[in-house]
mmCIF file of C-alpha atoms in Angstrom:
data_model
loop_
_atom_site.group_PDB
_atom_site.id
_atom_site.type_symbol
_atom_site.label_atom_id
_atom_site.label_comp_id
_atom_site.label_asym_id
_atom_site.label_seq_id
_atom_site.Cartn_x
_atom_site.Cartn_y
_atom_site.Cartn_z
ATOM 1 C CA MET A 1 0.000 0.000 0.000
ATOM 2 C CA GLU A 2 1.292 3.460 -0.916
ATOM 3 C CA ALA A 3 2.018 6.070 1.743
ATOM 4 C CA ALA A 4 -0.556 8.365 0.117
ATOM 5 C CA ASP A 5 -3.195 5.633 0.469
ATOM 6 C CA LEU A 6 -2.400 5.192 4.156
ATOM 7 C CA LYS A 7 -2.560 8.938 4.729
ATOM 8 C CA LEU A 8 -5.946 9.162 3.000
ATOM 9 C CA TRP A 9 -7.268 6.204 4.997
ATOM 10 C CA ALA A 10 -6.073 7.801 8.253
ATOM 11 C CA GLN A 11 -7.807 11.070 7.370
ATOM 12 C CA LYS A 12 -11.042 9.222 6.645
ATOM 13 C CA TRP A 13 -10.778 7.187 9.851
ATOM 14 C CA ARG A 14 -10.212 10.322 11.925
ATOM 15 C CA HIS A 15 -13.265 11.987 10.356
ATOM 16 C CA TYR A 16 -15.725 9.093 10.310
ATOM 17 C CA GLU A 17 -14.667 7.648 13.682
ATOM 18 C CA ARG A 18 -14.245 11.009 15.417
ATOM 19 C CA ASN A 19 -16.835 10.264 18.100
ATOM 20 C CA ALA A 20 -14.892 7.136 19.094
ATOM 21 C CA LEU A 21 -11.678 9.036 19.813
ATOM 22 C CA PRO A 22 -11.306 8.867 23.621
ATOM 23 C CA TRP A 23 -11.011 12.630 24.129
ATOM 24 C CA ASN A 24 -14.032 13.338 21.913
ATOM 25 C CA ARG A 25 -16.066 10.634 23.614
ATOM 26 C CA ALA A 26 -15.295 12.231 26.991
ATOM 27 C CA ARG A 27 -16.204 15.681 25.642
ATOM 28 C CA ILE A 28 -19.540 14.437 24.318
ATOM 29 C CA HIS A 29 -20.427 12.915 27.698
ATOM 30 C CA LEU A 30 -19.410 16.148 29.436
ATOM 31 C CA GLU A 31 -21.588 18.239 27.111
ATOM 32 C CA PHE A 32 -24.553 15.922 27.787
ATOM 33 C CA ALA A 33 -23.920 16.060 31.551
ATOM 34 C CA ARG A 34 -23.944 19.868 31.468
ATOM 35 C CA ARG A 35 -27.432 19.656 29.981
ATOM 36 C CA ARG A 36 -28.561 16.973 32.447
ATOM 37 C CA ALA A 37 -29.042 14.610 29.515
ATOM 38 C CA PHE A 38 -27.449 11.256 28.686
ATOM 39 C CA CYS A 39 -26.411 9.245 25.647
ATOM 40 C CA ARG A 40 -25.570 5.561 25.641
ATOM 41 C CA TRP A 41 -22.681 4.628 23.391
ATOM 42 C CA PRO A 42 -22.193 4.642 20.464
ATOM 43 C CA VAL A 43 -23.620 7.914 19.198
ATOM 44 C CA HIS A 44 -23.111 8.915 15.561
ATOM 45 C CA GLY A 45 -22.971 12.141 13.550
ATOM 46 C CA ASN A 46 -21.429 15.547 14.187
ATOM 47 C CA VAL A 47 -22.796 15.648 17.741
ATOM 48 C CA LEU A 48 -19.830 17.333 19.445
ATOM 49 C CA GLU A 49 -19.571 20.034 16.792
ATOM 50 C CA MET A 50 -23.296 20.823 17.084
ATOM 51 C CA LEU A 51 -23.214 20.915 20.877
ATOM 52 C CA ARG A 52 -20.266 23.300 20.921
ATOM 53 C CA ASP A 53 -21.816 25.542 18.247
ATOM 54 C CA GLY A 54 -25.158 25.676 20.075
ATOM 55 C CA ARG A 55 -26.859 23.984 17.121
ATOM 56 C CA LEU A 56 -27.890 20.874 19.088
ATOM 57 C CA GLU A 57 -30.243 21.921 21.892
ATOM 58 C CA LEU A 58 -31.109 19.279 24.473
ATOM 59 C CA GLY A 59 -33.641 19.559 27.281
ATOM 60 C CA GLU A 60 -33.083 17.963 30.666
ATOM 61 C CA HIS A 61 -33.344 14.179 30.878
ATOM 62 C CA VAL A 62 -33.129 13.574 27.141
ATOM 63 C CA LEU A 63 -31.919 9.993 26.615
ATOM 64 C CA LEU A 64 -30.284 8.625 23.491
ATOM 65 C CA GLU A 65 -30.043 4.852 23.243
ATOM 66 C CA PRO A 66 -27.132 3.184 21.383
ATOM 67 C CA GLY A 67 -26.765 3.853 17.687
ATOM 68 C CA VAL A 68 -28.608 7.181 17.566
ATOM 69 C CA TRP A 69 -27.369 9.324 14.651
ATOM 70 C CA LEU A 70 -27.754 13.115 14.759
ATOM 71 C CA THR A 71 -26.413 15.218 11.921
ATOM 72 C CA ALA A 72 -26.796 18.858 10.938
ATOM 73 C CA PRO A 73 -24.064 20.447 8.855
ATOM 74 C CA ALA A 74 -23.827 24.165 9.650
ATOM 75 C CA PRO A 75 -26.039 26.118 9.855
ATOM 76 C CA GLY A 76 -28.529 23.290 10.484
ATOM 77 C CA ARG A 77 -30.045 22.920 13.963
ATOM 78 C CA ILE A 78 -31.694 20.166 16.002
ATOM 79 C CA ARG A 79 -33.786 20.843 19.115
ATOM 80 C CA ILE A 80 -34.906 18.024 21.412
ATOM 81 C CA GLY A 81 -37.189 18.815 24.342
ATOM 82 C CA ALA A 82 -36.937 17.706 27.954
ATOM 83 C CA GLY A 83 -37.570 14.066 28.772
ATOM 84 C CA THR A 84 -37.566 12.879 25.175
ATOM 85 C CA PHE A 85 -36.364 9.342 24.485
ATOM 86 C CA LEU A 86 -34.710 8.294 21.216
ATOM 87 C CA ASN A 87 -34.460 4.521 21.029
ATOM 88 C CA LEU A 88 -31.970 2.274 19.202
ATOM 89 C CA GLY A 89 -30.924 3.494 15.774
ATOM 90 C CA VAL A 90 -33.047 6.645 15.617
ATOM 91 C CA GLN A 91 -31.758 9.097 13.002
ATOM 92 C CA VAL A 92 -32.333 12.860 12.921
ATOM 93 C CA ALA A 93 -30.923 14.897 10.025
ATOM 94 C CA ALA A 94 -31.319 18.666 9.669
ATOM 95 C CA VAL A 95 -30.562 20.951 6.752
ATOM 96 C CA GLY A 96 -32.229 23.936 8.416
ATOM 97 C CA LEU A 97 -34.229 22.948 11.528
ATOM 98 C CA VAL A 98 -35.684 19.818 13.087
ATOM 99 C CA GLU A 99 -37.564 20.237 16.379
ATOM 100 C CA ILE A 100 -38.739 17.401 18.623
ATOM 101 C CA GLY A 101 -40.838 18.452 21.589
ATOM 102 C CA ALA A 102 -40.766 17.392 25.235
ATOM 103 C CA HIS A 103 -41.550 13.885 26.507
ATOM 104 C CA CYS A 104 -41.613 12.238 23.080
ATOM 105 C CA MET A 105 -40.815 8.585 22.427
ATOM 106 C CA LEU A 106 -39.271 7.565 19.128
ATOM 107 C CA ALA A 107 -39.025 3.782 18.826
ATOM 108 C CA ASN A 108 -36.248 1.806 17.122
ATOM 109 C CA GLY A 109 -35.232 2.902 13.649
ATOM 110 C CA CYS A 110 -37.227 6.124 13.283
ATOM 111 C CA PHE A 111 -35.967 8.762 10.839
ATOM 112 C CA VAL A 112 -36.803 12.474 11.099
ATOM 113 C CA THR A 113 -35.523 15.040 8.604
ATOM 114 C CA ASP A 114 -36.226 18.427 7.070
ATOM 115 C CA GLY A 115 -34.186 17.614 3.957
ATOM 116 C CA ASN A 116 -34.241 15.667 0.733
ATOM 117 C CA HIS A 117 -31.352 14.552 -1.449
ATOM 118 C CA ARG A 118 -31.232 16.340 -4.775
ATOM 119 C CA PHE A 119 -31.159 14.131 -7.862
ATOM 120 C CA ASP A 120 -32.017 16.560 -10.671
ATOM 121 C CA ASP A 121 -28.549 16.911 -12.247
ATOM 122 C CA PRO A 122 -27.891 13.956 -14.603
ATOM 123 C CA ASP A 123 -24.219 14.907 -14.929
ATOM 124 C CA ARG A 124 -23.352 14.614 -11.230
ATOM 125 C CA PRO A 125 -23.439 11.597 -8.921
ATOM 126 C CA VAL A 126 -26.433 11.774 -6.591
ATOM 127 C CA PRO A 127 -24.318 11.884 -3.377
ATOM 128 C CA TRP A 128 -22.619 15.054 -4.678
ATOM 129 C CA GLN A 129 -25.795 17.020 -5.423
ATOM 130 C CA GLY A 130 -26.557 18.287 -1.935
ATOM 131 C CA PHE A 131 -29.946 18.780 -0.333
ATOM 132 C CA THR A 132 -33.176 20.680 -0.614
ATOM 133 C CA THR A 133 -35.724 21.402 2.121
ATOM 134 C CA LYS A 134 -39.429 22.194 2.265
ATOM 135 C CA GLY A 135 -38.901 23.994 5.578
ATOM 136 C CA PRO A 136 -38.578 23.020 9.232
ATOM 137 C CA THR A 137 -39.828 19.661 10.443
ATOM 138 C CA ARG A 138 -41.517 19.916 13.834
ATOM 139 C CA ILE A 139 -42.783 17.243 16.231
ATOM 140 C CA GLY A 140 -44.892 18.489 19.133
ATOM 141 C CA SER A 141 -44.681 17.304 22.731
ATOM 142 C CA ASN A 142 -45.831 13.922 24.066
ATOM 143 C CA VAL A 143 -45.662 12.291 20.629
ATOM 144 C CA TRP A 144 -45.131 8.550 20.328
ATOM 145 C CA CYS A 145 -43.675 7.185 17.083
ATOM 146 C CA GLY A 146 -43.673 3.427 16.594
ATOM 147 C CA ALA A 147 -40.741 1.525 15.118
ATOM 148 C CA ASN A 148 -39.330 2.702 11.778
ATOM 149 C CA VAL A 149 -41.559 5.776 11.412
ATOM 150 C CA VAL A 150 -40.277 8.293 8.835
ATOM 151 C CA ILE A 151 -41.186 11.985 9.200
ATOM 152 C CA THR A 152 -40.325 14.005 6.109
ATOM 153 C CA SER A 153 -39.325 17.551 5.206
ATOM 154 C CA GLY A 154 -41.590 20.440 6.165
ATOM 155 C CA VAL A 155 -44.037 18.335 8.210
ATOM 156 C CA THR A 156 -45.544 19.391 11.552
ATOM 157 C CA VAL A 157 -46.802 16.691 13.915
ATOM 158 C CA GLY A 158 -49.104 18.079 16.616
ATOM 159 C CA ASP A 159 -48.925 17.431 20.361
ATOM 160 C CA ARG A 160 -49.879 13.989 21.694
ATOM 161 C CA CYS A 161 -50.003 12.228 18.341
ATOM 162 C CA VAL A 162 -49.431 8.484 18.095
ATOM 163 C CA ILE A 163 -47.951 7.233 14.816
ATOM 164 C CA GLY A 164 -48.044 3.541 13.966
ATOM 165 C CA ALA A 165 -44.963 1.498 13.146
ATOM 166 C CA ASN A 166 -43.533 1.721 9.605
ATOM 167 C CA SER A 167 -45.566 4.835 8.757
ATOM 168 C CA VAL A 168 -44.282 7.586 6.451
ATOM 169 C CA VAL A 169 -45.526 11.032 7.465
ATOM 170 C CA THR A 170 -45.650 13.331 4.445
ATOM 171 C CA ARG A 171 -48.351 15.785 5.590
ATOM 172 C CA ASP A 172 -49.074 17.670 8.809
ATOM 173 C CA LEU A 173 -50.875 15.749 11.550
ATOM 174 C CA PRO A 174 -53.195 17.695 13.883
ATOM 175 C CA PRO A 175 -52.792 17.325 17.651
ATOM 176 C CA PHE A 176 -54.296 14.240 19.333
ATOM 177 C CA SER A 177 -54.213 12.174 16.125
ATOM 178 C CA ILE A 178 -53.648 8.450 15.820
ATOM 179 C CA ALA A 179 -52.131 7.991 12.368
ATOM 180 C CA ALA A 180 -50.626 5.165 10.340
ATOM 181 C CA GLY A 181 -49.764 4.166 6.808
ATOM 182 C CA ALA A 182 -47.527 5.170 3.934
ATOM 183 C CA PRO A 183 -48.400 7.954 3.496
ATOM 184 C CA ALA A 184 -49.728 8.287 7.029
ATOM 185 C CA THR A 185 -53.380 9.210 7.431
ATOM 186 C CA VAL A 186 -55.365 10.062 10.551
ATOM 187 C CA LEU A 187 -57.302 7.018 11.759
ATOM 188 C CA LYS A 188 -58.944 8.647 14.763
ATOM 189 C CA THR A 189 -58.608 11.499 17.231
ATOM 190 C CA ILE A 190 -57.729 10.791 20.839
ATOM 191 C CA ASP A 191 -60.486 11.885 23.245
ATOM 192 C CA TYR A 192 -59.301 12.373 26.804
ATOM 193 C CA GLY A 193 -62.786 13.161 28.055
ATOM 194 C CA TYR A 194 -62.011 16.710 29.154
ATOM 195 C CA ALA A 195 -61.909 20.124 27.581
ATOM 196 C CA SER A 196 -59.040 20.900 25.235
ATOM 197 C CA GLY A 197 -56.157 22.992 26.487
ATOM 198 C CA HIS A 198 -54.412 20.257 28.439
ATOM 199 C CA GLY A 199 -50.903 19.571 27.036
#
């Protein structure tokens, strides 16, 4: 193997495995501790960079289970409200802004994004074409997403929605909705038996 190949490989390793470097791993845990949040290892994405830039906002008692992937190249931002739980393999990707409210549960394998890969240029490889966005993607508080739910660009999910496993949310969901399907549709509205206004 050529020296240039080894150098290139080392550069790639340092970039793609940056969260695993002992000093970066310690810094990530310290940044979570300062916010009274916790992540179980491994965590993926440019987490440390976002935390230091103020572009990853975490409420108290946020918990990330192993394999969570958070990415937002500058100036993208991710906000996660207090008490929210991201289970194994949840992925959140922001071009501009993704917001997840307080006390949400995202089950294994969910994907939330405000972006889409471009593919309109036939002369460039798709991975080189960058992203577009339809605007911020927002999830209200007390939302429960079943396993492998996908929430797409520009969508708003209202407070206290429940979204069935394997659903693809392409349109806004009003608060108190139970929704499922691909694309997700509202199946019923949750009735708590008291006047609205309770969050």
